[in-house]
XYZ file of C-alpha atoms in Angstrom:
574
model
C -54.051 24.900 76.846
C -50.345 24.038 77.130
C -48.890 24.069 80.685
C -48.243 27.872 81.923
C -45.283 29.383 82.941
C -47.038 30.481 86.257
C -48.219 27.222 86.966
C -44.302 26.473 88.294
C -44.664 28.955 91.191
C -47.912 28.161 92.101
C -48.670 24.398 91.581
C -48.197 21.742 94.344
C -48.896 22.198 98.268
C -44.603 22.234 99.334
C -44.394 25.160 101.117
C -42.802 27.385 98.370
C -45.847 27.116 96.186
C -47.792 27.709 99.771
C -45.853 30.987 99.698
C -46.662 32.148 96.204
C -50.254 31.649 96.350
C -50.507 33.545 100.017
C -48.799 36.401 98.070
C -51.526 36.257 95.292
C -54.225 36.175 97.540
C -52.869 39.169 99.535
C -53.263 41.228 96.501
C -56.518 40.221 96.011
C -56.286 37.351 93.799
C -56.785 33.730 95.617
C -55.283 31.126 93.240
C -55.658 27.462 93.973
C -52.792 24.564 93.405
C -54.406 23.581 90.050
C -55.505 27.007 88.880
C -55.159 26.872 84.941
C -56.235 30.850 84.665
C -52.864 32.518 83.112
C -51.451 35.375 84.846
C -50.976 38.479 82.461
C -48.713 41.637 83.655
C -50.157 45.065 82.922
C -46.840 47.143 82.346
C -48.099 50.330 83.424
C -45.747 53.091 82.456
C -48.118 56.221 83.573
C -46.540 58.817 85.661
C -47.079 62.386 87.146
C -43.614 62.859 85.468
C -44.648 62.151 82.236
C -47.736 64.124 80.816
C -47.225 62.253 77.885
C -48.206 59.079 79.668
C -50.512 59.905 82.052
C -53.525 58.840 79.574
C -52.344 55.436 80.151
C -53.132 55.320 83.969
C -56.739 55.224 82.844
C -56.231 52.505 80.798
C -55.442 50.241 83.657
C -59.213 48.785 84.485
C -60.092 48.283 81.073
C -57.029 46.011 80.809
C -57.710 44.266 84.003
C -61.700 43.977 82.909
C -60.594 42.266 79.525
C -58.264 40.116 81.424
C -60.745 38.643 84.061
C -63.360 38.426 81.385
C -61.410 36.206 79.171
C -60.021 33.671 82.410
C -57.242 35.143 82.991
C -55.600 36.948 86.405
C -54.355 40.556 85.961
C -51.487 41.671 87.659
C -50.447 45.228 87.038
C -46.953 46.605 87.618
C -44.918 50.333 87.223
C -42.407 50.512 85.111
C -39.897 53.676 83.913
C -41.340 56.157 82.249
C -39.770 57.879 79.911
C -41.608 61.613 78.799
C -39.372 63.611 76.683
C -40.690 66.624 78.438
C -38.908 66.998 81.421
C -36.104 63.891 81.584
C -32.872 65.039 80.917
C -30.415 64.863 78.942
C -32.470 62.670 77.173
C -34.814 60.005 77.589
C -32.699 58.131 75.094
C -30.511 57.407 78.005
C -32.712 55.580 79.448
C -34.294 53.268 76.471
C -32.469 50.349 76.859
C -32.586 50.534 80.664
C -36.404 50.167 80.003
C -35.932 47.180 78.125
C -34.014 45.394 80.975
C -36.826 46.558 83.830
C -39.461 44.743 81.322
C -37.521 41.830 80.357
C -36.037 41.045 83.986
C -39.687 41.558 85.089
C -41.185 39.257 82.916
C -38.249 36.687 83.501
C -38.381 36.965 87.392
C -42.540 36.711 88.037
C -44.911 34.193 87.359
C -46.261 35.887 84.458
C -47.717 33.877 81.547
C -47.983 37.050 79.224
C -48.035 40.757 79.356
C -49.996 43.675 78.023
C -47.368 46.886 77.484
C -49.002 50.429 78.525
C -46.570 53.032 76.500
C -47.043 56.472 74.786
C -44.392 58.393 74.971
C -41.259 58.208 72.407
C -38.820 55.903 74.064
C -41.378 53.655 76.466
C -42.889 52.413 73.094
C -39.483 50.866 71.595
C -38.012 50.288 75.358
C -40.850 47.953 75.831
C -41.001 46.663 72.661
C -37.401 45.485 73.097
C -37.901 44.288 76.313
C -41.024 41.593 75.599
C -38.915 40.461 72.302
C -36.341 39.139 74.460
C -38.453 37.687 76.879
C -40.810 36.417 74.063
C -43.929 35.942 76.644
C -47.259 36.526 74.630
C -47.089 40.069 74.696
C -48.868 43.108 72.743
C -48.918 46.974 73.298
C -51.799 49.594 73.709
C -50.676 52.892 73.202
C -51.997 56.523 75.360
C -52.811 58.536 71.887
C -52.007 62.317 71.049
C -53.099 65.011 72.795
C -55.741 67.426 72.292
C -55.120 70.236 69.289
C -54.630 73.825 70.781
C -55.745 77.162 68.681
C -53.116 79.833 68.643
C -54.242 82.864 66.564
C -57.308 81.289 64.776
C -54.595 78.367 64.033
C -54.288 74.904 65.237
C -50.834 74.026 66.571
C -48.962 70.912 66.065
C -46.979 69.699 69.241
C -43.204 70.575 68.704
C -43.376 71.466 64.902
C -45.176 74.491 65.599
C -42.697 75.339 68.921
C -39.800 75.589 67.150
C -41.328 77.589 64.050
C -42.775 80.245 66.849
C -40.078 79.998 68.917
C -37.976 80.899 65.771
C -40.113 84.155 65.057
C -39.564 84.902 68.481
C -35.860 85.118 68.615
C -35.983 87.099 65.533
C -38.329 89.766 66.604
C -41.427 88.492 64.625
C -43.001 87.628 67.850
C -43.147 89.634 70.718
C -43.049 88.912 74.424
C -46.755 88.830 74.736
C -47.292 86.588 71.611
C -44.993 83.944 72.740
C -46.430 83.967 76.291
C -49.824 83.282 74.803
C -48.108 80.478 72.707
C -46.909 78.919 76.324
C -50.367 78.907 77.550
C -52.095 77.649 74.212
C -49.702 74.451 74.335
C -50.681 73.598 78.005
C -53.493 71.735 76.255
C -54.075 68.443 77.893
C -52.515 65.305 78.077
C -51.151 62.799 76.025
C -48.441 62.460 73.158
C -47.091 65.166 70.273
C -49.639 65.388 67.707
C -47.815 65.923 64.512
C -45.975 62.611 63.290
C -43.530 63.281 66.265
C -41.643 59.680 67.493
C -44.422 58.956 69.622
C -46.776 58.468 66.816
C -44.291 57.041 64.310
C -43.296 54.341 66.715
C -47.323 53.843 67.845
C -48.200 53.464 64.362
C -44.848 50.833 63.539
C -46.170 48.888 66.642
C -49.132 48.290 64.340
C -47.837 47.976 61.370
C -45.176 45.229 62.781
C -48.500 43.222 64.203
C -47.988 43.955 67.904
C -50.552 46.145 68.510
C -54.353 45.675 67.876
C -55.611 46.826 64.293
C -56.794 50.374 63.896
C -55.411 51.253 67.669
C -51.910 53.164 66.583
C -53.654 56.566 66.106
C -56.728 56.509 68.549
C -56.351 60.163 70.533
C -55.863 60.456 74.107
C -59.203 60.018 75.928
C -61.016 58.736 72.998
C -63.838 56.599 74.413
C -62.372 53.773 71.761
C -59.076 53.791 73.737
C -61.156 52.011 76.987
C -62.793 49.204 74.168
C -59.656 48.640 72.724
C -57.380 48.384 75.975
C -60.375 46.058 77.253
C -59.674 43.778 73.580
C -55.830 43.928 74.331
C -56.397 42.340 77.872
C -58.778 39.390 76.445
C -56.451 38.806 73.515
C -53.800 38.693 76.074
C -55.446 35.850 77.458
C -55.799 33.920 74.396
C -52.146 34.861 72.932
C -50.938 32.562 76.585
C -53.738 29.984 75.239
C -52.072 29.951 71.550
C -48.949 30.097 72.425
C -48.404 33.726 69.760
C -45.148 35.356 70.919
C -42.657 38.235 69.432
C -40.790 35.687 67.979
C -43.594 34.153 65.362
C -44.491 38.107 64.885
C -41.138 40.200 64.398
C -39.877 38.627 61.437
C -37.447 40.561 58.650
C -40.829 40.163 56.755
C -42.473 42.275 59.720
C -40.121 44.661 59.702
C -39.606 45.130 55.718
C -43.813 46.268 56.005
C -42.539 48.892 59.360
C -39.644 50.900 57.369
C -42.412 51.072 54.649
C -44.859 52.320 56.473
C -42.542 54.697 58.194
C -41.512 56.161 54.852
C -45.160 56.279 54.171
C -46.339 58.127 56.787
C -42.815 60.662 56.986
C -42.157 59.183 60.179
C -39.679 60.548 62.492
C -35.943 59.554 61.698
C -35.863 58.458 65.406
C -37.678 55.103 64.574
C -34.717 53.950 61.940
C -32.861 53.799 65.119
C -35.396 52.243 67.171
C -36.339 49.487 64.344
C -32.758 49.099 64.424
C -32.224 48.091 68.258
C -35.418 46.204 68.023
C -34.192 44.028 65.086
C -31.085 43.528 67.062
C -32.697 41.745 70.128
C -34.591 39.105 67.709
C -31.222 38.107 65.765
C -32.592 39.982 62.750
C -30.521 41.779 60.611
C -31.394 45.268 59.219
C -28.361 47.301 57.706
C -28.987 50.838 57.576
C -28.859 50.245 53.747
C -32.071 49.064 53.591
C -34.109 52.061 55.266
C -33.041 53.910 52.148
C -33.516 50.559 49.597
C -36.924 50.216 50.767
C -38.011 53.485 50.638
C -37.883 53.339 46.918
C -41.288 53.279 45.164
C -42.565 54.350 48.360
C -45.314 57.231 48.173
C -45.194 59.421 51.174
C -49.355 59.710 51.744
C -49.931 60.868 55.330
C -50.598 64.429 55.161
C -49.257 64.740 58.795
C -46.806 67.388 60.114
C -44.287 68.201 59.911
C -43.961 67.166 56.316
C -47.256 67.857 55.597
C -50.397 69.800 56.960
C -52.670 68.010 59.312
C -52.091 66.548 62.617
C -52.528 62.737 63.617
C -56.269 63.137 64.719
C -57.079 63.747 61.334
C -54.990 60.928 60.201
C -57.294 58.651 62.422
C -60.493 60.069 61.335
C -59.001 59.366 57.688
C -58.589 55.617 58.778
C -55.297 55.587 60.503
C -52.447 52.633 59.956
C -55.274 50.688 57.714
C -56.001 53.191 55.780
C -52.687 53.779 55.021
C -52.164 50.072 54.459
C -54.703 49.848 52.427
C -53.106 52.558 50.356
C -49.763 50.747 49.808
C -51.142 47.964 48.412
C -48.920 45.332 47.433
C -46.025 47.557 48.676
C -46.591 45.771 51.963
C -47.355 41.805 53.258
C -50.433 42.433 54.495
C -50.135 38.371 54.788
C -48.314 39.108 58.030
C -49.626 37.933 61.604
C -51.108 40.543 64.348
C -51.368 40.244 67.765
C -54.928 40.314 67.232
C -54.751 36.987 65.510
C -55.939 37.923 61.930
C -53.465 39.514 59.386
C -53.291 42.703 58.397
C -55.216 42.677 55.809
C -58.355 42.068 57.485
C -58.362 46.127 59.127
C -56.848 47.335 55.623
C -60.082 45.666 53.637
C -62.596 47.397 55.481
C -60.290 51.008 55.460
C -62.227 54.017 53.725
C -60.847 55.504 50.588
C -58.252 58.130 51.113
C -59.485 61.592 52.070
C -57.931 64.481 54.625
C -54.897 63.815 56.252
C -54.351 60.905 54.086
C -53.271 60.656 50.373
C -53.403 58.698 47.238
C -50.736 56.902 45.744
C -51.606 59.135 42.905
C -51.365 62.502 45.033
C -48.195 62.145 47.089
C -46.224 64.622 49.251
C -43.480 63.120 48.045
C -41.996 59.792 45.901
C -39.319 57.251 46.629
C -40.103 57.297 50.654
C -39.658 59.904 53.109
C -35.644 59.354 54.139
C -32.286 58.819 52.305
C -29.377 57.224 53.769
C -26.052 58.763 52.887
C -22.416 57.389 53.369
C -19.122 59.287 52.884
C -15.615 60.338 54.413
C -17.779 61.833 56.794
C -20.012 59.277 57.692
C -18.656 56.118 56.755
C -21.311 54.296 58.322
C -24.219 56.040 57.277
C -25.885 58.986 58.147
C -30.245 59.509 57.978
C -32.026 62.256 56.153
C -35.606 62.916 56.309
C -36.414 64.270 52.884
C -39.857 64.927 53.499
C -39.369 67.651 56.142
C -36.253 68.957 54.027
C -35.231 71.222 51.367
C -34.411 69.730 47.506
C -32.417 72.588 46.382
C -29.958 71.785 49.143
C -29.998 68.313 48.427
C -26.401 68.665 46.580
C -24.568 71.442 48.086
C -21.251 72.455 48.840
C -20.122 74.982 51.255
C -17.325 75.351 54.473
C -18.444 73.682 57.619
C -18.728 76.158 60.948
C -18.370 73.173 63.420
C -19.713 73.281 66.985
C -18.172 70.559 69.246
C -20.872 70.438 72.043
C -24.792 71.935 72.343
C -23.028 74.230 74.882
C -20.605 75.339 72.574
C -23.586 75.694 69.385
C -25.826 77.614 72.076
C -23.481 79.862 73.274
C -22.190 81.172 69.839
C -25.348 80.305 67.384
C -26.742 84.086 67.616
C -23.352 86.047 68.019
C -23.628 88.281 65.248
C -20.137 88.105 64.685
C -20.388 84.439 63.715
C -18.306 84.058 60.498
C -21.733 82.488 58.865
C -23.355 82.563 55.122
C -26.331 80.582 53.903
C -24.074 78.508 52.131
C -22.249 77.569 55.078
C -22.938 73.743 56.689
C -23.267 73.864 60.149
C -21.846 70.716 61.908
C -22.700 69.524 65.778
C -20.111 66.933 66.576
C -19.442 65.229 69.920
C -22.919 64.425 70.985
C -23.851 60.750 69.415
C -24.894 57.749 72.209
C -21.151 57.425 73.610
C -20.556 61.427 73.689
C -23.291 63.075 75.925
C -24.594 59.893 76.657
C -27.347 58.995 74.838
C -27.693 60.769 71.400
C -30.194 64.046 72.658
C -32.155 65.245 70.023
C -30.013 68.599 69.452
C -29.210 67.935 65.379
C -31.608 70.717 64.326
C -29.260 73.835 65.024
C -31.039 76.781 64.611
C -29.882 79.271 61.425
C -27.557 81.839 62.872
C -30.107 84.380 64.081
C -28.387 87.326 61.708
C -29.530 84.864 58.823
C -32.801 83.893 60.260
C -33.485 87.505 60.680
C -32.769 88.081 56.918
C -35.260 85.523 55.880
C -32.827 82.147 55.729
C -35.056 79.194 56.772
C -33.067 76.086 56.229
C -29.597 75.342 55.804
C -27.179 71.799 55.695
C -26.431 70.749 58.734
C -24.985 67.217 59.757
C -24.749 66.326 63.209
C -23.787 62.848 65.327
C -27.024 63.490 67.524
C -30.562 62.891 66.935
C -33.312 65.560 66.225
C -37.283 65.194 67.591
C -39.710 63.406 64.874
C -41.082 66.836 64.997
C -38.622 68.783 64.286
C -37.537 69.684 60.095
C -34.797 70.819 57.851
C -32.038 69.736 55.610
C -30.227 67.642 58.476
C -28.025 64.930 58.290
C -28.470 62.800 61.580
C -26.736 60.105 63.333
C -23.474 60.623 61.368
C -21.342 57.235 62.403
C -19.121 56.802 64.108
C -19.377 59.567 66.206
C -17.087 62.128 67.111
C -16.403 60.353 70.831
C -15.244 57.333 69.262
C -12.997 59.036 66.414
C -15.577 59.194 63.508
C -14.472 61.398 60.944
C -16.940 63.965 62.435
C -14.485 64.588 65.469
C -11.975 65.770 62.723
C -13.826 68.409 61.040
C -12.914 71.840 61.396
C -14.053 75.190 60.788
C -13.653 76.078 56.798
C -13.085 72.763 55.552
C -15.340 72.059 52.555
C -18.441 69.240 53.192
C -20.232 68.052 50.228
C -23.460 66.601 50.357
C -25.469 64.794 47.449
C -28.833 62.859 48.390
C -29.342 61.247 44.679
C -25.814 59.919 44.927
C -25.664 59.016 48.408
C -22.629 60.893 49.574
C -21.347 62.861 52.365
C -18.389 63.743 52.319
C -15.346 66.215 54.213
C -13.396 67.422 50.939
C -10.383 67.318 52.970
C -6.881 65.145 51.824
C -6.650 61.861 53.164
C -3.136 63.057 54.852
C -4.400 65.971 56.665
C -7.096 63.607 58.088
C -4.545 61.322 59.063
C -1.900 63.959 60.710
C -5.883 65.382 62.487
C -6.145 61.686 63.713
C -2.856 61.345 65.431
C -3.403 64.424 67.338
C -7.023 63.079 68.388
C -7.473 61.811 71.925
C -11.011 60.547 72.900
C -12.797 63.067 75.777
C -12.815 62.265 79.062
C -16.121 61.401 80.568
C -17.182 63.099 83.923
C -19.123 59.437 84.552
C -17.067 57.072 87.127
C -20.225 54.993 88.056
C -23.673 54.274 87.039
C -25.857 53.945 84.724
C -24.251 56.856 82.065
C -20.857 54.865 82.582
C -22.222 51.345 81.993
C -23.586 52.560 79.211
C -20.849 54.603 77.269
C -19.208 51.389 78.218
C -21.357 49.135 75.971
C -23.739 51.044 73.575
C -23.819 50.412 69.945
C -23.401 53.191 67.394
C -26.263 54.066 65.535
C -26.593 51.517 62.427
C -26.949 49.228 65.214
C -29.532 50.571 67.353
C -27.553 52.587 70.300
C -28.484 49.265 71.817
C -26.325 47.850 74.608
C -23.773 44.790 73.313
C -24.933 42.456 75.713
C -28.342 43.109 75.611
C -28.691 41.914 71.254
C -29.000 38.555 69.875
C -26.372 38.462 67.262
C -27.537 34.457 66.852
C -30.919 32.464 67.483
C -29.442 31.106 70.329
C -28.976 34.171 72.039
C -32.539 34.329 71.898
C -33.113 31.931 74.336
C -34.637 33.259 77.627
C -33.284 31.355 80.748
C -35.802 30.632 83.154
C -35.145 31.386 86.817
C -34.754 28.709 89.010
C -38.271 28.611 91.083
C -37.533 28.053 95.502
C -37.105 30.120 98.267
C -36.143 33.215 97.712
């Protein structure tokens, strides 16, 4: 075994070391000055907060059993958790102060590798990003979706079916009664959306990048496999310390050419192109936005999964889960690639079943070419992300005037006046709330059709937006315009009545304005004001990345291989 980390707090008899091994044994683990048993961190992320993650808090024993089985010590440890549920404005704000609690964590302890407890959308990439910049041996087990719920003689799908009930409801399809029973049918249980929400997407890219254990990605909350598998994660953890496997000989551009596959594949939520993004960034590998769309090509969209298709992600596991759908890809993907678990990935996607269910052939798509397109244009110079397999194709070229909204106030206050100035042809445009401009990018992008058109049967419409929208959400939306509005992208120029022309085959988005009235528009733009003096929200307006790059904070990537280099704290009194 080579030497361990730990081994520098707790080796020798000088009175520092005396103090570190007092402090083990007053948790309840007695360490001698030779010990060679590595000491693995169980990043526990559960909290009452956070239904989403609560699953995990069960989790913890198993862990700690596969730990002490193998040799090794288990140390558990809280960290943020980050539920979409109730966190406000959005646990987006928080992501990247995740990844600093793990990584600063992992640098400051005498921890020789660490086993990640996540579920919820944000906790999974937060702690991803975290452990690559620490590069300790490190691998994930995720919490799982939630049970299904029956509305009506009708399963529901977490989120996707919310917004499509909560549409009929503002539009008089579903009364008071019928949308109270739709309140108490969602109060199902715990655990993480089950459609093909973030939380799944970004479980099942954990896999599919090789930091997660094979088959695990889509195991449902409080599946009895969840306590064998979390029991495998702490033993490999043990021998990943022993063989020296960290991020860094895992998340290669190879590793992360398979993920955007796979999340084209599966219609994954357009919230992981940002999240592979920031996670590229803290391993010095580069990953234009270009190549979410280049990628995509050839690639059949097979999981069945709303809310581009029909099922939900428990059927997606009983069809075989991320192997299955490896299996299907073929030579699409390097299933060559290094896990966690030691073996490739091809080892799980050999013994995968044939498609059936939730999951399709290569043959039988829901859709060719992948499941997003990337667009660029006068109004999103940098690139802006549409999922194409939750959206419409007769809108996908379109022209119409833009009704522009320059804050979710502003859109919620005015989006059902029936005296909105609104067609269907219209493009409805949310400016002003990208990762600078709330902070943090909420997911707001899907504005709902003007309820005077929703009433009269309109069900999707363009709309292009600088925020995010929920991996469960759908529509003909064109997210993460860059730059946004609060840094001068051409999005904080728009105005009401000014032509926007979209076209997914050619790649364009564009504001079908003259380049002189954008420039006379610029001079009279100031940037807003933000309310945030101090804190968190104003260290981070300060220094996050626009989307392309991750929404990542600047000093947090590794723009070199140099940069990657952790530096070690210096090991005395404290």
């Amino acid at each position: 075994m080579n030497t361990l980390r730990s081994a520098e707090w707790f080796a020798g008899d000088d009175e520092v070391a005396v103090l570190h091994r007092v402090a083990m044994r007053s948790i309840g683990a007695p360490m001698t000055s030779g010990d060679t048993r590595p000491v693995i961190g169980i990043a526990d992320s559960a909290s009452d907060l956070n239904p989403c993650n609560l699953p995990l808090g069960g989790l913890v024993d198993a862990v700690r059993r596969g730990v002490t089985e193998a040799g090794g010590i288990p140390v558990r440890f809280p960290t943020m958790s980050l539920g979409e549920d109730l966190m406000k404005p959005t646990a987006m704000l928080y992501r990247n102060l995740l990844s600093m609690e793990i990584e600063e964590t992992l640098r400051a302890n005498p921890l020789d590798g660490v086993v990640l407890l996540a579920n919820c959308d944000k906790t999974v990439p937060g702690a991803l990003m975290g452990a690559a910049s620490a590069d300790l041996p490190a691998l994930m087990v995720t919490g799982g979706a939630r049970p299904v719920s029956v509305y009506r003689g009708r399963r529901l799908g977490t989120g996707t079916d919310l917004w499509k009930l909560w549409e009929d409801h503002r539009t008089g399809r579903l009364d008071d009664a019928g949308w109270a029973e739709v309140e108490r049918c969602l109060s199902c249980g715990l655990g993480a959306c089950n459609t093909m929400g973030t939380a799944s997407t970004m479980a099942i890219l954990t896999e599919a990048l090789g930091m997660s254990l094979p088959g695990s990605a889509t195991v449902p909350a409080g599946d009895p496999e969840a306590i064998t598998l979390a029991e495998q994660a702490g033993r490999r953890a043990v021998a990943m310390v022993s063989e020296g496997l960290t991020p860094s000989r895992i998340l290669t551009r190879a590793a992360f050419d398979n993920a955007i596959r796979v999340l084209h594949a599966v219609g994954g939520s357009s919230n992981a192109v940002i999240h592979l993004a920031a996670l590229a960034g803290r391993v010095a590998c580069d990953l234009p936005l270009a190549d979410v769309g280049r990628l995509g090509k050839g690639v059949p969209v097979v999981a069945d999964v709303a809310p581009s298709g029909r099922h939900l992600v428990q059927d997606l596991h009983a069809a075989g889960g991320l192997p299955a759908v490896l299996a299907v890809l073929g030579e699409l993907v390097d299933l060559t690639l290094p896990t966690v678990a030691g073996v490739p990935l091809s080892v799980g996607a050999s013994a995968a079943p044939p498609p059936s269910g939730a999951l399709r052939s290569a043959d039988a798509p829901l859709r060719r070419d992948g499941a997003f397109a990337v667009v660029t244009g006068s109004l999103a110079p940098d690139g802006a992300v549409l999922k194409t397999s939750a959206a419409s194709p007769e809108l996908f070229r379109h022209r119409g005037p833009a009704l522009v909204f320059h804050s979710y106030e502003d859109m919620r206050a005015r989006i059902d006046d029936p005296a909105l100035e609104v067609t269907a042809d219209t493009v409805l445009v949310l400016a002003g709330c990208g990762p600078v401009g709330v902070p943090g990018m909420p997911e707001w992008g899907m504005i709902p059709v003007p309820a005077k058109l929703a009433a009269s049967g309109v069900t999707d419409m363009v709309r292009v937006t600088d925020a995010r929208m929920s991996g469960t959400s759908f529509g003909t939306v064109f997210l993460h315009a860059a730059p946004e509005a609060a840094v001068g992208g051409p999005i904080a120029l728009i105005r009401d009545g000014d032509p926007v022309e979209v076209d997914v085959a050619a790649g364009r988005l564009d504001l079908a304005v003259d380049a002189a009235e954008l420039s006379r528009r610029r001079d009279a733009w100031s940037p807003p004001v933000s309310p945030h003096l101090r804190g968190w929200p104003a260290l981070y307006q300060r220094h996050v990345t626009q989307a392309p790059q991750g929404c990542d904070l600047d000093f947090l990537r590794a723009p070199t291989q140099a940069h990657r280099r952790l530096i070690p704290p210096v090991v005395g009194r404290s």
